[in-house]
mmCIF file of C-alpha atoms in Angstrom:
data_model
loop_
_atom_site.group_PDB
_atom_site.id
_atom_site.type_symbol
_atom_site.label_atom_id
_atom_site.label_comp_id
_atom_site.label_asym_id
_atom_site.label_seq_id
_atom_site.Cartn_x
_atom_site.Cartn_y
_atom_site.Cartn_z
ATOM 1 C CA MET A 1 75.719 112.321 73.010
ATOM 2 C CA GLY A 2 72.728 114.503 73.781
ATOM 3 C CA VAL A 3 69.382 112.869 74.546
ATOM 4 C CA ASP A 4 67.743 114.884 71.784
ATOM 5 C CA THR A 5 70.014 113.551 69.043
ATOM 6 C CA PRO A 6 67.788 112.167 66.263
ATOM 7 C CA GLY A 7 68.581 109.329 63.914
ATOM 8 C CA PRO A 8 69.895 105.824 64.392
ATOM 9 C CA ALA A 9 71.741 104.782 67.507
ATOM 10 C CA PRO A 10 75.494 105.265 67.176
ATOM 11 C CA ALA A 11 77.565 102.188 66.405
ATOM 12 C CA ALA A 12 78.828 100.434 69.481
ATOM 13 C CA ASP A 13 82.244 101.737 70.472
ATOM 14 C CA PRO A 14 84.224 99.044 72.278
ATOM 15 C CA VAL A 15 86.363 101.689 73.937
ATOM 16 C CA GLU A 16 83.497 103.726 75.310
ATOM 17 C CA ASP A 17 80.982 100.990 75.949
ATOM 18 C CA PHE A 18 83.114 98.484 77.819
ATOM 19 C CA ALA A 19 85.556 98.919 80.643
ATOM 20 C CA ALA A 20 89.156 98.722 79.503
ATOM 21 C CA ASP A 21 91.006 95.547 80.480
ATOM 22 C CA VAL A 22 94.763 95.258 79.976
ATOM 23 C CA PHE A 23 94.503 91.502 80.430
ATOM 24 C CA SER A 24 92.708 91.237 77.121
ATOM 25 C CA ARG A 25 95.101 91.185 74.200
ATOM 26 C CA ARG A 26 92.672 93.153 72.088
ATOM 27 C CA CYS A 27 92.165 96.003 74.535
ATOM 28 C CA THR A 28 93.846 99.234 73.457
ATOM 29 C CA SER A 29 94.704 99.981 77.082
ATOM 30 C CA ARG A 30 97.461 97.377 76.939
ATOM 31 C CA GLU A 31 99.297 99.328 74.255
ATOM 32 C CA ALA A 32 98.760 102.590 76.140
ATOM 33 C CA LEU A 33 100.171 100.974 79.277
ATOM 34 C CA GLU A 34 103.209 99.842 77.311
ATOM 35 C CA HIS A 35 103.706 103.382 76.072
ATOM 36 C CA VAL A 36 103.995 104.806 79.579
ATOM 37 C CA THR A 37 105.993 101.921 81.045
ATOM 38 C CA GLY A 38 108.545 101.854 78.242
ATOM 39 C CA LYS A 39 112.044 102.385 79.610
ATOM 40 C CA TRP A 40 112.614 105.879 78.230
ATOM 41 C CA ALA A 41 109.014 107.081 78.384
ATOM 42 C CA LEU A 42 108.772 106.210 82.065
ATOM 43 C CA LEU A 43 111.970 108.101 82.859
ATOM 44 C CA ALA A 44 110.974 111.088 80.710
ATOM 45 C CA VAL A 45 107.553 111.425 82.352
ATOM 46 C CA THR A 46 109.119 111.125 85.788
ATOM 47 C CA ALA A 47 111.705 113.782 84.907
ATOM 48 C CA LEU A 48 108.986 116.118 83.639
ATOM 49 C CA LEU A 49 107.290 115.905 87.022
ATOM 50 C CA GLU A 50 110.213 117.941 88.366
ATOM 51 C CA SER A 51 109.784 120.725 85.810
ATOM 52 C CA PRO A 52 109.314 121.365 82.090
ATOM 53 C CA HIS A 53 112.450 120.475 80.138
ATOM 54 C CA ARG A 54 113.906 121.385 76.811
ATOM 55 C CA PHE A 55 114.856 118.412 74.651
ATOM 56 C CA GLY A 56 118.555 118.642 75.427
ATOM 57 C CA GLU A 57 117.902 119.007 79.154
ATOM 58 C CA LEU A 58 115.694 115.967 79.110
ATOM 59 C CA ARG A 59 118.282 114.017 77.208
ATOM 60 C CA ARG A 60 120.915 114.823 79.824
ATOM 61 C CA ARG A 61 118.523 113.990 82.661
ATOM 62 C CA VAL A 62 117.564 110.625 81.177
ATOM 63 C CA ASP A 63 121.135 109.428 81.167
ATOM 64 C CA GLY A 64 121.970 107.099 78.299
ATOM 65 C CA VAL A 65 118.990 107.744 76.042
ATOM 66 C CA SER A 66 119.701 108.347 72.368
ATOM 67 C CA GLU A 67 118.255 111.324 70.541
ATOM 68 C CA LYS A 68 116.187 108.986 68.404
ATOM 69 C CA MET A 69 114.720 106.991 71.288
ATOM 70 C CA LEU A 70 113.914 110.079 73.357
ATOM 71 C CA SER A 71 112.313 111.740 70.351
ATOM 72 C CA GLN A 72 110.186 108.663 69.606
ATOM 73 C CA SER A 73 109.160 108.298 73.245
ATOM 74 C CA LEU A 74 108.140 111.954 73.483
ATOM 75 C CA GLN A 75 106.124 111.726 70.270
ATOM 76 C CA THR A 76 104.228 108.722 71.608
ATOM 77 C CA LEU A 77 103.643 110.420 74.962
ATOM 78 C CA GLU A 78 102.427 113.531 73.188
ATOM 79 C CA ARG A 79 100.125 111.500 70.955
ATOM 80 C CA ASP A 80 98.569 109.733 73.944
ATOM 81 C CA GLY A 81 98.056 113.061 75.694
ATOM 82 C CA TRP A 82 100.542 112.806 78.573
ATOM 83 C CA VAL A 83 103.079 115.342 77.377
ATOM 84 C CA HIS A 84 102.696 118.712 75.725
ATOM 85 C CA ARG A 85 105.286 120.025 73.299
ATOM 86 C CA GLU A 86 105.384 123.788 73.281
ATOM 87 C CA VAL A 87 107.284 125.951 70.847
ATOM 88 C CA ARG A 88 108.199 129.089 72.750
ATOM 89 C CA SER A 89 108.668 132.231 70.714
ATOM 90 C CA THR A 90 111.764 133.378 72.496
ATOM 91 C CA ILE A 91 114.803 134.590 70.587
ATOM 92 C CA PRO A 92 116.028 132.115 69.563
ATOM 93 C CA PRO A 93 112.771 130.108 69.745
ATOM 94 C CA HIS A 94 112.942 126.919 71.716
ATOM 95 C CA VAL A 95 110.859 123.822 72.299
ATOM 96 C CA GLU A 96 109.811 122.824 75.757
ATOM 97 C CA TYR A 97 108.174 119.621 76.960
ATOM 98 C CA ARG A 98 105.839 119.588 79.912
ATOM 99 C CA LEU A 99 103.208 117.289 81.398
ATOM 100 C CA THR A 100 99.567 117.782 80.497
ATOM 101 C CA ASP A 101 96.920 117.596 83.229
ATOM 102 C CA ALA A 102 96.579 113.875 82.494
ATOM 103 C CA GLY A 103 100.358 113.522 82.617
ATOM 104 C CA ARG A 104 100.414 115.149 86.036
ATOM 105 C CA GLU A 105 98.050 112.453 87.249
ATOM 106 C CA LEU A 106 100.137 109.720 85.692
ATOM 107 C CA ALA A 107 103.616 110.871 86.694
ATOM 108 C CA PRO A 108 103.322 110.510 90.495
ATOM 109 C CA ARG A 109 102.335 106.876 89.999
ATOM 110 C CA LEU A 110 105.465 106.256 87.952
ATOM 111 C CA LEU A 111 107.585 108.162 90.461
ATOM 112 C CA ASP A 112 106.168 106.048 93.275
ATOM 113 C CA LEU A 113 107.137 102.924 91.364
ATOM 114 C CA VAL A 114 110.618 104.300 90.666
ATOM 115 C CA ARG A 115 111.182 105.209 94.312
ATOM 116 C CA PHE A 116 109.892 101.837 95.444
ATOM 117 C CA VAL A 117 112.220 99.887 93.143
ATOM 118 C CA GLU A 118 115.177 102.116 94.041
ATOM 119 C CA GLY A 119 114.487 101.465 97.707
ATOM 120 C CA ALA A 120 114.087 97.744 97.123
ATOM 121 C CA MET A 121 117.483 97.303 95.472
ATOM 122 C CA PRO A 122 119.199 95.813 98.558
ATOM 123 C CA ALA A 123 116.425 93.193 98.691
ATOM 124 C CA VAL A 124 116.674 92.587 94.937
ATOM 125 C CA HIS A 125 120.415 92.040 95.202
ATOM 126 C CA ALA A 126 119.923 89.769 98.205
ATOM 127 C CA ALA A 127 117.375 87.710 96.279
ATOM 128 C CA ARG A 128 119.763 87.356 93.350
ATOM 129 C CA ALA A 129 122.672 86.415 95.620
ATOM 130 C CA ALA A 130 120.596 83.804 97.426
ATOM 131 C CA ARG A 131 120.043 81.987 94.136
ATOM 132 C CA SER A 132 123.596 82.045 92.817
ATOM 133 C CA MET U 1 129.275 94.221 108.911
ATOM 134 C CA GLY U 2 129.950 94.126 112.653
ATOM 135 C CA VAL U 3 131.909 96.923 114.275
ATOM 136 C CA ASP U 4 134.398 94.417 115.650
ATOM 137 C CA THR U 5 135.372 93.047 112.226
ATOM 138 C CA PRO U 6 139.165 93.275 111.977
ATOM 139 C CA GLY U 7 141.210 93.813 108.867
ATOM 140 C CA PRO U 8 140.985 96.302 105.998
ATOM 141 C CA ALA U 9 137.845 98.237 105.267
ATOM 142 C CA PRO U 10 135.576 96.456 102.792
ATOM 143 C CA ALA U 11 135.663 97.671 99.225
ATOM 144 C CA ALA U 12 133.083 100.326 98.504
ATOM 145 C CA ASP U 13 129.884 98.784 97.226
ATOM 146 C CA PRO U 14 128.104 101.230 94.934
ATOM 147 C CA VAL U 15 124.811 99.477 95.519
ATOM 148 C CA GLU U 16 124.923 99.575 99.289
ATOM 149 C CA ASP U 17 126.799 102.821 99.823
ATOM 150 C CA PHE U 18 124.857 105.124 97.531
ATOM 151 C CA ALA U 19 121.190 105.655 97.013
ATOM 152 C CA ALA U 20 119.892 103.974 93.876
ATOM 153 C CA ASP U 21 119.057 106.336 90.994
ATOM 154 C CA VAL U 22 117.251 105.060 87.911
ATOM 155 C CA PHE U 23 118.274 108.190 86.043
ATOM 156 C CA SER U 24 121.876 107.015 86.068
ATOM 157 C CA ARG U 25 122.570 104.589 83.268
ATOM 158 C CA ARG U 26 124.955 102.649 85.480
ATOM 159 C CA CYS U 27 122.565 102.130 88.360
ATOM 160 C CA THR U 28 121.314 98.561 88.665
ATOM 161 C CA SER U 29 117.905 99.860 89.720
ATOM 162 C CA ARG U 30 117.177 100.828 86.129
ATOM 163 C CA GLU U 31 117.408 97.221 85.017
ATOM 164 C CA ALA U 32 115.304 96.075 87.982
ATOM 165 C CA LEU U 33 112.677 98.667 87.073
ATOM 166 C CA GLU U 34 112.650 97.382 83.498
ATOM 167 C CA HIS U 35 112.128 93.859 84.798
ATOM 168 C CA VAL U 36 108.926 94.770 86.643
ATOM 169 C CA THR U 37 107.574 97.144 83.991
ATOM 170 C CA GLY U 38 108.112 94.719 81.122
ATOM 171 C CA LYS U 39 104.833 94.028 79.348
ATOM 172 C CA TRP U 40 104.391 90.431 80.507
ATOM 173 C CA ALA U 41 106.049 90.779 83.891
ATOM 174 C CA LEU U 42 103.778 93.656 84.842
ATOM 175 C CA LEU U 43 100.671 91.705 83.893
ATOM 176 C CA ALA U 44 101.898 88.534 85.629
ATOM 177 C CA VAL U 45 102.647 90.353 88.899
ATOM 178 C CA THR U 46 99.277 92.092 88.764
ATOM 179 C CA ALA U 47 97.517 88.783 88.131
ATOM 180 C CA LEU U 48 99.338 87.159 91.046
ATOM 181 C CA LEU U 49 97.961 89.854 93.334
ATOM 182 C CA GLU U 50 94.561 88.199 92.861
ATOM 183 C CA SER U 51 95.802 84.762 93.925
ATOM 184 C CA PRO U 52 98.595 82.252 93.355
ATOM 185 C CA HIS U 53 98.425 80.760 89.881
ATOM 186 C CA ARG U 54 99.705 77.671 88.185
ATOM 187 C CA PHE U 55 101.656 78.295 84.993
ATOM 188 C CA GLY U 56 98.778 77.400 82.679
ATOM 189 C CA GLU U 57 96.332 79.513 84.663
ATOM 190 C CA LEU U 58 98.663 82.476 84.487
ATOM 191 C CA ARG U 59 99.116 81.965 80.785
ATOM 192 C CA ARG U 60 95.362 82.058 80.245
ATOM 193 C CA ARG U 61 94.986 85.118 82.480
ATOM 194 C CA VAL U 62 97.721 87.060 80.692
ATOM 195 C CA ASP U 63 95.956 86.804 77.363
ATOM 196 C CA GLY U 64 98.298 86.573 74.392
ATOM 197 C CA VAL U 65 101.547 85.728 76.176
ATOM 198 C CA SER U 66 103.601 82.888 74.737
ATOM 199 C CA GLU U 67 104.864 80.063 76.913
ATOM 200 C CA LYS U 68 108.416 81.213 76.321
ATOM 201 C CA MET U 69 107.835 84.857 77.210
ATOM 202 C CA LEU U 70 105.832 84.023 80.330
ATOM 203 C CA SER U 71 108.453 81.539 81.441
ATOM 204 C CA GLN U 72 111.269 84.072 80.939
ATOM 205 C CA SER U 73 109.332 86.800 82.718
ATOM 206 C CA LEU U 74 108.607 84.554 85.693
ATOM 207 C CA GLN U 75 112.235 83.490 85.930
ATOM 208 C CA THR U 76 113.368 87.115 86.016
ATOM 209 C CA LEU U 77 110.726 88.010 88.587
ATOM 210 C CA GLU U 78 111.777 85.030 90.696
ATOM 211 C CA ARG U 79 115.441 85.968 90.427
ATOM 212 C CA ASP U 80 114.743 89.542 91.553
ATOM 213 C CA GLY U 81 112.717 88.275 94.489
ATOM 214 C CA TRP U 82 109.186 89.354 93.515
ATOM 215 C CA VAL U 83 107.737 85.954 92.730
ATOM 216 C CA HIS U 84 108.107 82.592 94.431
ATOM 217 C CA ARG U 85 107.884 79.364 92.462
ATOM 218 C CA GLU U 86 106.643 76.538 94.601
ATOM 219 C CA VAL U 87 106.593 72.890 93.648
ATOM 220 C CA ARG U 88 103.642 71.382 95.479
ATOM 221 C CA SER U 89 103.857 67.720 96.295
ATOM 222 C CA THR U 90 100.325 66.901 95.301
ATOM 223 C CA ILE U 91 99.521 63.905 93.146
ATOM 224 C CA PRO U 92 100.323 64.736 90.445
ATOM 225 C CA PRO U 93 102.780 67.385 91.695
ATOM 226 C CA HIS U 94 102.240 70.869 90.390
ATOM 227 C CA VAL U 95 104.053 74.168 90.282
ATOM 228 C CA GLU U 96 102.478 77.291 91.662
ATOM 229 C CA TYR U 97 103.598 80.887 91.388
ATOM 230 C CA ARG U 98 102.863 83.402 94.098
ATOM 231 C CA LEU U 99 104.086 86.816 95.172
ATOM 232 C CA THR U 100 106.791 87.089 97.814
ATOM 233 C CA ASP U 101 106.451 89.671 100.599
ATOM 234 C CA ALA U 102 108.377 92.123 98.397
ATOM 235 C CA GLY U 103 106.123 91.247 95.475
ATOM 236 C CA ARG U 104 103.074 92.014 97.580
ATOM 237 C CA GLU U 105 104.467 95.498 98.146
ATOM 238 C CA LEU U 106 105.216 95.943 94.461
ATOM 239 C CA ALA U 107 102.022 94.572 92.947
ATOM 240 C CA PRO U 108 99.530 97.169 94.267
ATOM 241 C CA ARG U 109 101.653 99.890 92.679
ATOM 242 C CA LEU U 110 101.451 98.143 89.317
ATOM 243 C CA LEU U 111 97.733 97.527 89.752
ATOM 244 C CA ASP U 112 97.212 101.205 90.528
ATOM 245 C CA LEU U 113 99.016 102.093 87.316
ATOM 246 C CA VAL U 114 96.986 99.550 85.333
ATOM 247 C CA ARG U 115 93.682 100.839 86.731
ATOM 248 C CA PHE U 116 94.721 104.428 86.084
ATOM 249 C CA VAL U 117 95.619 103.774 82.443
ATOM 250 C CA GLU U 118 92.466 101.704 81.893
ATOM 251 C CA GLY U 119 90.409 104.576 83.293
ATOM 252 C CA ALA U 120 92.272 107.124 81.186
ATOM 253 C CA MET U 121 91.565 105.401 77.872
ATOM 254 C CA PRO U 122 88.755 107.771 76.808
ATOM 255 C CA ALA U 123 91.175 110.684 77.338
ATOM 256 C CA VAL U 124 93.957 108.849 75.508
ATOM 257 C CA HIS U 125 91.685 108.219 72.532
ATOM 258 C CA ALA U 126 90.508 111.827 72.591
ATOM 259 C CA ALA U 127 94.112 113.040 72.587
ATOM 260 C CA ARG U 128 94.916 110.818 69.618
ATOM 261 C CA ALA U 129 91.825 111.920 67.727
ATOM 262 C CA ALA U 130 92.598 115.597 68.333
ATOM 263 C CA ARG U 131 95.902 115.188 66.535
ATOM 264 C CA SER U 132 94.736 113.240 63.517
#
């Protein structure tokens, strides 16, 4: 908002005026966090860090995902601005998914988490065994 | 396994013998990743990074969680070795939850993700608005 804007002050915007807080049930950041940490979304974003993928490629990479779930996850990621869906005018035309600039900031954080949990699996199994 | 262990070779253990890969639907790391990225588990682990919490404290901190969901999340986190449940012999006795050493390695990664998504909310809202 420019300083020379006339008229009444704009209505307070809870998103812009207050810091986001996922610990508050009413904060929209909690939903956005859920979108990127969802099982299939997390794997899709991490896969897209490697390279852009066509839908079928992504579906093979994210082993076990259904067409419906992958499609829904990609739509949500696209809506929140992490993933870009590009229709390429090749012959035949094809659709490619790639990370946006924001997605390229997000993805390494998810990859770090993935790598950490993968590396921690011996400890996770040991913890489970110690309790059974 | 010691080098002097006699007898037949131990059966191959897919967890120990191969690197974990969350992209494989059969890898146990995928489930472990889901456990720590679950909505309530992620918030509970992040809250426990601040300090140990009693159950009621944690429930108030993780705004909106039900007793049942928090209890289930904590049990799963305890089973996988991220959270320790300690019965303190105070009068009256009380139960405290705190991160294990492994949990203290995990939690900053989740906090980083939380802070990133909180900070990205203006961009997320802009992306949504651009599409509607």
